[in-house]
Amino acid sequence: MKISNDKVVSIEYTLKNADGQIIDTSVGNAPLEYIHGRGYLISGLEKDLEGKSEGEEFTSEIEPKDAYGEFDESMVVEVDRKQFPEGIEIEEGMQFEAEYGQLVTVKSVTKDKITIDANHPLAGVKLFFDVKVVSVRDASPEELSTGLYGGCGGCGCDGDCSGGDCSSGGCGCGCDC
């Protein structure tokens, strides 16, 4: 069966940058499973998976525009230190969730100012994937309706989206269901 829209696809992957440094991998863990054509993957990788079959292995080069976008200098801003709660030690490299669930990275800290970057950490980075298609199957009507894990909290983690703690469209447990 070939990968096309509304198929449940399971892949093993290793993600590297241009220097060959491993950024992420599913090797040694469970394969990544998703419903094809629903925007669960970066667009460049999903496009390269289209038409592949179970057992196929390939390497994919993804340009920033087809991954996490180009680096946007306007998303690097300097803010007053007093905008952060007192007593919290802010350090360069820290990441935290800002308003509306956006991840920001602290770039520099002075006595009075903190420079933060709201770009995705992989914005502007060309990505290299080594991929093996583990399985391809038709999605069930329920999976197409609610997602692979039954929607929020359906992954078995016992999370829920009550109380407004759902920041990524998931249940808040970090499993991205």
Short mmCIF file of N, CA and C in Angstrom, two decimals:
data_model
loop_
_atom_site.label_atom_id
_atom_site.label_comp_id
_atom_site.label_asym_id
_atom_site.label_seq_id
_atom_site.Cartn_x
_atom_site.Cartn_y
_atom_site.Cartn_z
N MET A 1 0.85 -1.17 0.00
CA MET A 1 0.00 0.00 0.00
C MET A 1 0.89 1.24 0.00
N LYS A 2 0.55 2.20 -0.83
CA LYS A 2 1.33 3.43 -0.94
C LYS A 2 0.78 4.51 0.00
N ILE A 3 1.68 5.37 0.44
CA ILE A 3 1.29 6.47 1.32
C ILE A 3 0.51 7.50 0.51
N SER A 4 -0.66 7.83 1.01
CA SER A 4 -1.50 8.88 0.44
C SER A 4 -2.35 9.45 1.56
N ASN A 5 -3.14 10.47 1.25
CA ASN A 5 -3.97 11.10 2.28
C ASN A 5 -4.84 10.09 3.00
N ASP A 6 -5.00 10.32 4.29
CA ASP A 6 -5.85 9.52 5.17
C ASP A 6 -5.36 8.10 5.40
N LYS A 7 -4.07 7.87 5.19
CA LYS A 7 -3.44 6.60 5.56
C LYS A 7 -2.73 6.80 6.90
N VAL A 8 -2.76 5.78 7.74
CA VAL A 8 -1.97 5.80 8.96
C VAL A 8 -0.59 5.28 8.59
N VAL A 9 0.41 6.10 8.82
CA VAL A 9 1.78 5.79 8.42
C VAL A 9 2.64 5.71 9.67
N SER A 10 3.50 4.72 9.71
CA SER A 10 4.46 4.56 10.79
C SER A 10 5.85 4.62 10.19
N ILE A 11 6.70 5.51 10.72
CA ILE A 11 8.05 5.66 10.19
C ILE A 11 9.08 5.65 11.32
N GLU A 12 10.27 5.18 10.97
CA GLU A 12 11.45 5.39 11.80
C GLU A 12 12.25 6.48 11.11
N TYR A 13 12.83 7.38 11.88
CA TYR A 13 13.56 8.48 11.26
C TYR A 13 14.73 8.91 12.13
N THR A 14 15.70 9.52 11.48
CA THR A 14 16.77 10.24 12.15
C THR A 14 16.87 11.59 11.47
N LEU A 15 16.80 12.64 12.26
CA LEU A 15 16.87 14.01 11.77
C LEU A 15 18.25 14.57 12.08
N LYS A 16 18.90 15.13 11.05
CA LYS A 16 20.23 15.72 11.21
C LYS A 16 20.24 17.13 10.64
N ASN A 17 21.22 17.92 11.08
CA ASN A 17 21.44 19.23 10.46
C ASN A 17 22.50 19.07 9.36
N ALA A 18 22.87 20.18 8.74
CA ALA A 18 23.81 20.15 7.62
C ALA A 18 25.20 19.63 8.02
N ASP A 19 25.54 19.73 9.31
CA ASP A 19 26.83 19.22 9.80
C ASP A 19 26.78 17.74 10.15
N GLY A 20 25.61 17.12 9.97
CA GLY A 20 25.46 15.70 10.29
C GLY A 20 25.15 15.43 11.75
N GLN A 21 24.98 16.49 12.54
CA GLN A 21 24.65 16.33 13.96
C GLN A 21 23.21 15.84 14.09
N ILE A 22 23.00 14.78 14.87
CA ILE A 22 21.65 14.25 15.08
C ILE A 22 20.88 15.20 15.99
N ILE A 23 19.73 15.64 15.49
CA ILE A 23 18.84 16.53 16.23
C ILE A 23 17.76 15.73 16.94
N ASP A 24 17.27 14.69 16.28
CA ASP A 24 16.20 13.87 16.84
C ASP A 24 16.19 12.53 16.11
N THR A 25 15.70 11.50 16.79
CA THR A 25 15.58 10.19 16.15
C THR A 25 14.50 9.38 16.85
N SER A 26 13.88 8.50 16.09
CA SER A 26 12.93 7.56 16.68
C SER A 26 13.60 6.21 16.89
N VAL A 27 14.80 6.03 16.38
CA VAL A 27 15.52 4.76 16.49
C VAL A 27 15.74 4.46 17.97
N GLY A 28 15.37 3.26 18.37
CA GLY A 28 15.47 2.87 19.77
C GLY A 28 14.21 3.18 20.55
N ASN A 29 13.28 3.85 19.91
CA ASN A 29 11.98 4.17 20.50
C ASN A 29 10.90 3.63 19.56
N ALA A 30 9.67 3.89 19.90
CA ALA A 30 8.58 3.50 19.02
C ALA A 30 8.63 4.34 17.75
N PRO A 31 8.27 3.77 16.61
CA PRO A 31 8.20 4.57 15.38
C PRO A 31 7.18 5.70 15.53
N LEU A 32 7.35 6.73 14.74
CA LEU A 32 6.41 7.84 14.69
C LEU A 32 5.22 7.41 13.84
N GLU A 33 4.02 7.56 14.38
CA GLU A 33 2.81 7.18 13.66
C GLU A 33 1.95 8.43 13.49
N TYR A 34 1.42 8.63 12.29
CA TYR A 34 0.62 9.82 12.01
C TYR A 34 -0.37 9.51 10.89
N ILE A 35 -1.35 10.40 10.72
CA ILE A 35 -2.29 10.28 9.61
C ILE A 35 -1.81 11.21 8.50
N HIS A 36 -1.51 10.64 7.35
CA HIS A 36 -0.94 11.39 6.23
C HIS A 36 -1.96 12.38 5.65
N GLY A 37 -1.45 13.57 5.32
CA GLY A 37 -2.28 14.59 4.68
C GLY A 37 -3.04 15.47 5.65
N ARG A 38 -2.81 15.31 6.94
CA ARG A 38 -3.53 16.08 7.95
C ARG A 38 -2.66 17.15 8.60
N GLY A 39 -1.43 17.33 8.09
CA GLY A 39 -0.56 18.38 8.61
C GLY A 39 0.14 18.04 9.91
N TYR A 40 0.28 16.77 10.23
CA TYR A 40 0.97 16.38 11.46
C TYR A 40 2.49 16.47 11.34
N LEU A 41 3.00 16.45 10.12
CA LEU A 41 4.44 16.54 9.87
C LEU A 41 4.76 17.85 9.17
N ILE A 42 6.03 18.23 9.18
CA ILE A 42 6.42 19.39 8.38
C ILE A 42 6.10 19.07 6.92
N SER A 43 5.72 20.10 6.18
CA SER A 43 5.21 19.88 4.82
C SER A 43 6.21 19.22 3.89
N GLY A 44 7.49 19.56 4.00
CA GLY A 44 8.50 18.97 3.12
C GLY A 44 8.66 17.48 3.31
N LEU A 45 8.63 17.02 4.55
CA LEU A 45 8.76 15.59 4.81
C LEU A 45 7.50 14.85 4.38
N GLU A 46 6.35 15.43 4.66
CA GLU A 46 5.10 14.78 4.25
C GLU A 46 5.04 14.64 2.73
N LYS A 47 5.49 15.67 2.02
CA LYS A 47 5.51 15.62 0.55
C LYS A 47 6.44 14.51 0.06
N ASP A 48 7.61 14.37 0.69
CA ASP A 48 8.57 13.34 0.28
C ASP A 48 8.10 11.92 0.62
N LEU A 49 7.23 11.79 1.61
CA LEU A 49 6.68 10.48 1.98
C LEU A 49 5.58 10.03 1.03
N GLU A 50 4.92 10.98 0.39
CA GLU A 50 3.80 10.68 -0.52
C GLU A 50 4.24 9.65 -1.56
N GLY A 51 3.45 8.57 -1.70
CA GLY A 51 3.72 7.55 -2.71
C GLY A 51 4.69 6.46 -2.29
N LYS A 52 5.34 6.62 -1.14
CA LYS A 52 6.27 5.58 -0.66
C LYS A 52 5.47 4.40 -0.11
N SER A 53 6.12 3.24 -0.02
CA SER A 53 5.48 2.01 0.46
C SER A 53 6.21 1.46 1.67
N GLU A 54 5.54 0.57 2.37
CA GLU A 54 6.13 -0.11 3.52
C GLU A 54 7.47 -0.73 3.14
N GLY A 55 8.47 -0.52 3.99
CA GLY A 55 9.80 -1.07 3.77
C GLY A 55 10.75 -0.14 3.03
N GLU A 56 10.23 0.88 2.37
CA GLU A 56 11.11 1.81 1.64
C GLU A 56 11.94 2.64 2.62
N GLU A 57 13.18 2.88 2.23
CA GLU A 57 14.09 3.74 2.99
C GLU A 57 14.59 4.83 2.06
N PHE A 58 14.70 6.05 2.58
CA PHE A 58 15.16 7.15 1.75
C PHE A 58 15.71 8.27 2.63
N THR A 59 16.43 9.17 1.99
CA THR A 59 16.94 10.37 2.64
C THR A 59 16.22 11.57 2.04
N SER A 60 15.84 12.49 2.89
CA SER A 60 15.08 13.66 2.47
C SER A 60 15.79 14.93 2.94
N GLU A 61 16.02 15.86 2.01
CA GLU A 61 16.58 17.18 2.34
C GLU A 61 15.43 18.16 2.33
N ILE A 62 15.21 18.84 3.44
CA ILE A 62 14.08 19.76 3.56
C ILE A 62 14.60 21.18 3.76
N GLU A 63 14.21 22.05 2.85
CA GLU A 63 14.57 23.47 2.96
C GLU A 63 13.78 24.11 4.10
N PRO A 64 14.32 25.17 4.72
CA PRO A 64 13.63 25.82 5.83
C PRO A 64 12.18 26.20 5.53
N LYS A 65 11.91 26.69 4.32
CA LYS A 65 10.54 27.12 3.99
C LYS A 65 9.55 25.96 4.04
N ASP A 66 10.03 24.73 3.88
CA ASP A 66 9.17 23.55 3.92
C ASP A 66 9.27 22.81 5.25
N ALA A 67 9.91 23.47 6.23
CA ALA A 67 10.07 22.87 7.56
C ALA A 67 9.49 23.83 8.59
N TYR A 68 10.35 24.59 9.25
CA TYR A 68 9.90 25.50 10.30
C TYR A 68 10.01 26.97 9.90
N GLY A 69 10.18 27.21 8.61
CA GLY A 69 10.23 28.58 8.11
C GLY A 69 11.62 29.18 8.16
N GLU A 70 11.74 30.30 7.49
CA GLU A 70 12.99 31.05 7.51
C GLU A 70 13.12 31.76 8.86
N PHE A 71 14.34 32.06 9.26
CA PHE A 71 14.57 32.81 10.49
C PHE A 71 14.05 34.22 10.29
N ASP A 72 13.25 34.71 11.22
CA ASP A 72 12.65 36.04 11.14
C ASP A 72 13.24 36.92 12.24
N GLU A 73 14.13 37.82 11.84
CA GLU A 73 14.83 38.69 12.79
C GLU A 73 13.85 39.52 13.63
N SER A 74 12.68 39.83 13.08
CA SER A 74 11.71 40.64 13.83
C SER A 74 11.13 39.89 15.03
N MET A 75 11.37 38.58 15.10
CA MET A 75 10.87 37.79 16.23
C MET A 75 11.90 37.71 17.37
N VAL A 76 13.01 38.42 17.21
CA VAL A 76 14.01 38.55 18.27
C VAL A 76 13.81 39.93 18.87
N VAL A 77 13.41 39.97 20.13
CA VAL A 77 13.08 41.25 20.76
C VAL A 77 13.74 41.38 22.12
N GLU A 78 14.01 42.63 22.46
CA GLU A 78 14.57 42.94 23.77
C GLU A 78 13.42 43.45 24.65
N VAL A 79 13.31 42.88 25.84
CA VAL A 79 12.24 43.28 26.76
C VAL A 79 12.85 43.68 28.10
N ASP A 80 12.10 44.49 28.84
CA ASP A 80 12.54 44.90 30.17
C ASP A 80 12.54 43.72 31.12
N ARG A 81 13.55 43.64 31.96
CA ARG A 81 13.67 42.57 32.95
C ARG A 81 12.45 42.54 33.86
N LYS A 82 11.87 43.71 34.13
CA LYS A 82 10.74 43.75 35.06
C LYS A 82 9.46 43.14 34.49
N GLN A 83 9.48 42.74 33.21
CA GLN A 83 8.33 42.03 32.65
C GLN A 83 8.30 40.57 33.12
N PHE A 84 9.38 40.13 33.74
CA PHE A 84 9.46 38.77 34.26
C PHE A 84 9.24 38.81 35.77
N PRO A 85 8.66 37.76 36.33
CA PRO A 85 8.42 37.73 37.78
C PRO A 85 9.73 37.85 38.56
N GLU A 86 9.65 38.56 39.69
CA GLU A 86 10.82 38.69 40.56
C GLU A 86 11.18 37.33 41.14
N GLY A 87 12.45 37.13 41.39
CA GLY A 87 12.89 35.90 42.02
C GLY A 87 13.15 34.75 41.06
N ILE A 88 12.83 34.94 39.80
CA ILE A 88 13.10 33.89 38.81
C ILE A 88 14.41 34.22 38.12
N GLU A 89 15.34 33.27 38.18
CA GLU A 89 16.63 33.48 37.54
C GLU A 89 16.52 33.13 36.05
N ILE A 90 16.70 34.12 35.21
CA ILE A 90 16.62 33.93 33.77
C ILE A 90 18.04 33.78 33.24
N GLU A 91 18.28 32.71 32.46
CA GLU A 91 19.61 32.45 31.92
C GLU A 91 19.56 32.28 30.41
N GLU A 92 20.65 32.63 29.76
CA GLU A 92 20.78 32.44 28.31
C GLU A 92 20.55 30.97 27.97
N GLY A 93 19.76 30.74 26.91
CA GLY A 93 19.48 29.39 26.46
C GLY A 93 18.20 28.80 27.03
N MET A 94 17.67 29.41 28.09
CA MET A 94 16.41 28.91 28.66
C MET A 94 15.31 29.01 27.62
N GLN A 95 14.39 28.08 27.67
CA GLN A 95 13.20 28.14 26.82
C GLN A 95 11.99 28.12 27.73
N PHE A 96 11.00 28.89 27.36
CA PHE A 96 9.76 28.89 28.13
C PHE A 96 8.60 29.22 27.21
N GLU A 97 7.43 28.96 27.72
CA GLU A 97 6.22 29.20 26.96
C GLU A 97 5.70 30.59 27.27
N ALA A 98 5.55 31.40 26.24
CA ALA A 98 5.01 32.74 26.40
C ALA A 98 3.49 32.68 26.25
N GLU A 99 2.89 33.84 26.18
CA GLU A 99 1.45 33.90 25.96
C GLU A 99 1.07 33.10 24.72
N TYR A 100 -0.10 32.52 24.75
CA TYR A 100 -0.68 31.78 23.63
C TYR A 100 0.14 30.54 23.27
N GLY A 101 0.96 30.05 24.20
CA GLY A 101 1.66 28.79 24.00
C GLY A 101 2.89 28.85 23.11
N GLN A 102 3.34 30.05 22.77
CA GLN A 102 4.49 30.18 21.88
C GLN A 102 5.78 29.94 22.65
N LEU A 103 6.65 29.07 22.11
CA LEU A 103 7.93 28.78 22.73
C LEU A 103 8.91 29.89 22.39
N VAL A 104 9.60 30.42 23.41
CA VAL A 104 10.62 31.44 23.18
C VAL A 104 11.91 31.00 23.85
N THR A 105 13.02 31.46 23.28
CA THR A 105 14.34 31.13 23.79
C THR A 105 15.03 32.40 24.24
N VAL A 106 15.64 32.37 25.42
CA VAL A 106 16.38 33.52 25.92
C VAL A 106 17.73 33.54 25.22
N LYS A 107 18.02 34.66 24.54
CA LYS A 107 19.28 34.79 23.79
C LYS A 107 20.36 35.49 24.61
N SER A 108 19.96 36.50 25.40
CA SER A 108 20.94 37.20 26.24
C SER A 108 20.23 37.85 27.41
N VAL A 109 21.01 38.05 28.49
CA VAL A 109 20.46 38.64 29.71
C VAL A 109 21.44 39.68 30.22
N THR A 110 20.93 40.87 30.49
CA THR A 110 21.70 41.90 31.19
C THR A 110 20.94 42.26 32.45
N LYS A 111 21.45 43.20 33.21
CA LYS A 111 20.80 43.59 34.46
C LYS A 111 19.37 44.06 34.22
N ASP A 112 19.16 44.82 33.15
CA ASP A 112 17.85 45.44 32.91
C ASP A 112 17.08 44.88 31.73
N LYS A 113 17.75 44.17 30.84
CA LYS A 113 17.10 43.72 29.60
C LYS A 113 17.31 42.23 29.37
N ILE A 114 16.32 41.63 28.71
CA ILE A 114 16.40 40.23 28.30
C ILE A 114 16.03 40.17 26.82
N THR A 115 16.88 39.54 26.02
CA THR A 115 16.59 39.37 24.60
C THR A 115 16.03 37.97 24.40
N ILE A 116 14.84 37.91 23.79
CA ILE A 116 14.19 36.63 23.55
C ILE A 116 13.97 36.43 22.06
N ASP A 117 13.94 35.17 21.66
CA ASP A 117 13.76 34.78 20.26
C ASP A 117 12.53 33.89 20.17
N ALA A 118 11.51 34.34 19.43
CA ALA A 118 10.27 33.58 19.29
C ALA A 118 10.26 32.71 18.03
N ASN A 119 11.36 32.68 17.28
CA ASN A 119 11.45 31.76 16.14
C ASN A 119 11.47 30.33 16.66
N HIS A 120 10.97 29.39 15.85
CA HIS A 120 11.12 27.98 16.19
C HIS A 120 12.62 27.70 16.26
N PRO A 121 13.08 26.86 17.18
CA PRO A 121 14.52 26.58 17.28
C PRO A 121 15.15 26.07 15.98
N LEU A 122 14.35 25.50 15.08
CA LEU A 122 14.88 25.01 13.80
C LEU A 122 14.53 25.92 12.63
N ALA A 123 14.04 27.13 12.91
CA ALA A 123 13.77 28.09 11.83
C ALA A 123 15.07 28.44 11.12
N GLY A 124 15.03 28.46 9.80
CA GLY A 124 16.20 28.80 9.02
C GLY A 124 17.19 27.67 8.83
N VAL A 125 16.88 26.48 9.35
CA VAL A 125 17.79 25.35 9.30
C VAL A 125 17.35 24.36 8.22
N LYS A 126 18.28 23.99 7.35
CA LYS A 126 18.02 22.93 6.37
C LYS A 126 18.10 21.60 7.12
N LEU A 127 17.09 20.76 6.93
CA LEU A 127 16.99 19.51 7.67
C LEU A 127 17.22 18.31 6.76
N PHE A 128 17.83 17.28 7.32
CA PHE A 128 18.13 16.05 6.60
C PHE A 128 17.53 14.88 7.38
N PHE A 129 16.62 14.16 6.74
CA PHE A 129 15.97 13.02 7.37
C PHE A 129 16.41 11.72 6.70
N ASP A 130 16.76 10.73 7.50
CA ASP A 130 16.89 9.35 7.03
C ASP A 130 15.62 8.67 7.51
N VAL A 131 14.85 8.11 6.58
CA VAL A 131 13.51 7.61 6.90
C VAL A 131 13.35 6.17 6.43
N LYS A 132 12.69 5.37 7.25
CA LYS A 132 12.25 4.03 6.85
C LYS A 132 10.75 3.96 7.10
N VAL A 133 9.99 3.59 6.06
CA VAL A 133 8.55 3.43 6.20
C VAL A 133 8.31 2.06 6.82
N VAL A 134 7.78 2.04 8.03
CA VAL A 134 7.54 0.80 8.76
C VAL A 134 6.22 0.17 8.36
N SER A 135 5.17 0.98 8.26
CA SER A 135 3.86 0.43 7.87
C SER A 135 2.97 1.52 7.30
N VAL A 136 2.00 1.09 6.49
CA VAL A 136 1.00 1.97 5.89
C VAL A 136 -0.32 1.21 5.93
N ARG A 137 -1.37 1.86 6.42
CA ARG A 137 -2.70 1.24 6.44
C ARG A 137 -3.76 2.32 6.31
N ASP A 138 -4.97 1.90 5.97
CA ASP A 138 -6.09 2.83 5.93
C ASP A 138 -6.44 3.27 7.34
N ALA A 139 -6.74 4.55 7.50
CA ALA A 139 -7.23 5.04 8.79
C ALA A 139 -8.69 4.65 8.94
N SER A 140 -9.08 4.34 10.16
CA SER A 140 -10.48 4.01 10.42
C SER A 140 -11.30 5.30 10.43
N PRO A 141 -12.61 5.21 10.24
CA PRO A 141 -13.45 6.41 10.33
C PRO A 141 -13.28 7.15 11.66
N GLU A 142 -13.13 6.40 12.75
CA GLU A 142 -12.94 7.03 14.06
C GLU A 142 -11.61 7.79 14.10
N GLU A 143 -10.55 7.19 13.57
CA GLU A 143 -9.25 7.87 13.55
C GLU A 143 -9.31 9.14 12.72
N LEU A 144 -10.04 9.08 11.60
CA LEU A 144 -10.17 10.27 10.76
C LEU A 144 -10.97 11.35 11.46
N SER A 145 -11.88 10.95 12.32
CA SER A 145 -12.73 11.90 13.03
C SER A 145 -12.04 12.51 14.25
N THR A 146 -11.34 11.68 15.02
CA THR A 146 -10.80 12.15 16.30
C THR A 146 -9.28 12.15 16.38
N GLY A 147 -8.61 11.65 15.36
CA GLY A 147 -7.16 11.53 15.41
C GLY A 147 -6.77 10.13 15.85
N LEU A 148 -5.50 9.84 15.80
CA LEU A 148 -5.03 8.49 16.10
C LEU A 148 -5.33 8.03 17.51
N TYR A 149 -5.30 8.95 18.46
CA TYR A 149 -5.43 8.55 19.85
C TYR A 149 -6.72 9.05 20.48
N GLY A 150 -7.74 9.26 19.65
CA GLY A 150 -9.04 9.63 20.17
C GLY A 150 -9.13 11.07 20.62
N GLY A 151 -8.22 11.92 20.17
CA GLY A 151 -8.28 13.33 20.55
C GLY A 151 -7.64 13.54 21.91
N CYS A 152 -7.98 14.63 22.50
CA CYS A 152 -7.35 15.08 23.74
C CYS A 152 -7.44 14.03 24.84
N GLY A 153 -6.28 13.59 25.31
CA GLY A 153 -6.23 12.63 26.40
C GLY A 153 -6.44 11.20 25.97
N GLY A 154 -6.70 10.96 24.71
CA GLY A 154 -7.00 9.61 24.25
C GLY A 154 -5.79 8.74 24.02
N CYS A 155 -4.61 9.24 24.34
CA CYS A 155 -3.39 8.49 24.09
C CYS A 155 -3.10 7.49 25.19
N GLY A 156 -3.90 7.53 26.25
CA GLY A 156 -3.66 6.62 27.36
C GLY A 156 -2.89 7.26 28.49
N CYS A 157 -2.55 8.54 28.37
CA CYS A 157 -1.76 9.21 29.39
C CYS A 157 -2.63 9.75 30.51
N ASP A 158 -3.95 9.67 30.35
CA ASP A 158 -4.91 10.17 31.33
C ASP A 158 -4.91 11.69 31.45
N GLY A 159 -4.36 12.38 30.47
CA GLY A 159 -4.40 13.84 30.47
C GLY A 159 -5.76 14.33 30.01
N ASP A 160 -6.01 15.59 30.23
CA ASP A 160 -7.22 16.20 29.69
C ASP A 160 -6.95 17.66 29.41
N CYS A 161 -7.86 18.28 28.69
CA CYS A 161 -7.67 19.67 28.30
C CYS A 161 -8.46 20.63 29.18
N SER A 162 -8.91 20.19 30.32
CA SER A 162 -9.67 21.07 31.20
C SER A 162 -8.72 22.03 31.90
N GLY A 163 -9.26 23.14 32.32
CA GLY A 163 -8.47 24.09 33.09
C GLY A 163 -7.55 24.94 32.26
N GLY A 164 -7.66 24.88 30.93
CA GLY A 164 -6.87 25.75 30.08
C GLY A 164 -5.39 25.41 30.04
N ASP A 165 -5.01 24.19 30.44
CA ASP A 165 -3.59 23.85 30.43
C ASP A 165 -3.15 23.19 29.14
N CYS A 166 -3.99 23.25 28.14
CA CYS A 166 -3.69 22.64 26.85
C CYS A 166 -3.03 23.68 25.96
N SER A 167 -1.74 23.60 25.78
CA SER A 167 -1.04 24.65 25.06
C SER A 167 -0.69 24.28 23.63
N SER A 168 -0.71 23.00 23.30
CA SER A 168 -0.27 22.61 21.97
C SER A 168 -1.34 21.86 21.20
N GLY A 169 -2.59 21.95 21.65
CA GLY A 169 -3.64 21.20 21.00
C GLY A 169 -3.70 19.78 21.53
N GLY A 170 -2.82 19.46 22.45
CA GLY A 170 -2.80 18.14 23.05
C GLY A 170 -3.40 18.17 24.44
N CYS A 171 -3.16 17.14 25.20
CA CYS A 171 -3.78 17.02 26.52
C CYS A 171 -2.96 17.67 27.62
N GLY A 172 -1.79 18.20 27.28
CA GLY A 172 -0.98 18.86 28.27
C GLY A 172 0.05 17.96 28.92
N CYS A 173 0.07 16.67 28.55
CA CYS A 173 1.01 15.74 29.18
C CYS A 173 2.36 15.72 28.49
N GLY A 174 2.45 16.38 27.33
CA GLY A 174 3.70 16.37 26.59
C GLY A 174 3.77 15.29 25.53
N CYS A 175 2.71 14.52 25.38
CA CYS A 175 2.73 13.42 24.41
C CYS A 175 2.28 13.87 23.03
N ASP A 176 1.81 15.09 22.90
CA ASP A 176 1.34 15.66 21.63
C ASP A 176 0.16 14.92 21.04
N CYS A 177 -0.67 14.35 21.89
CA CYS A 177 -1.85 13.66 21.34
C CYS A 177 -2.86 14.67 20.83
#
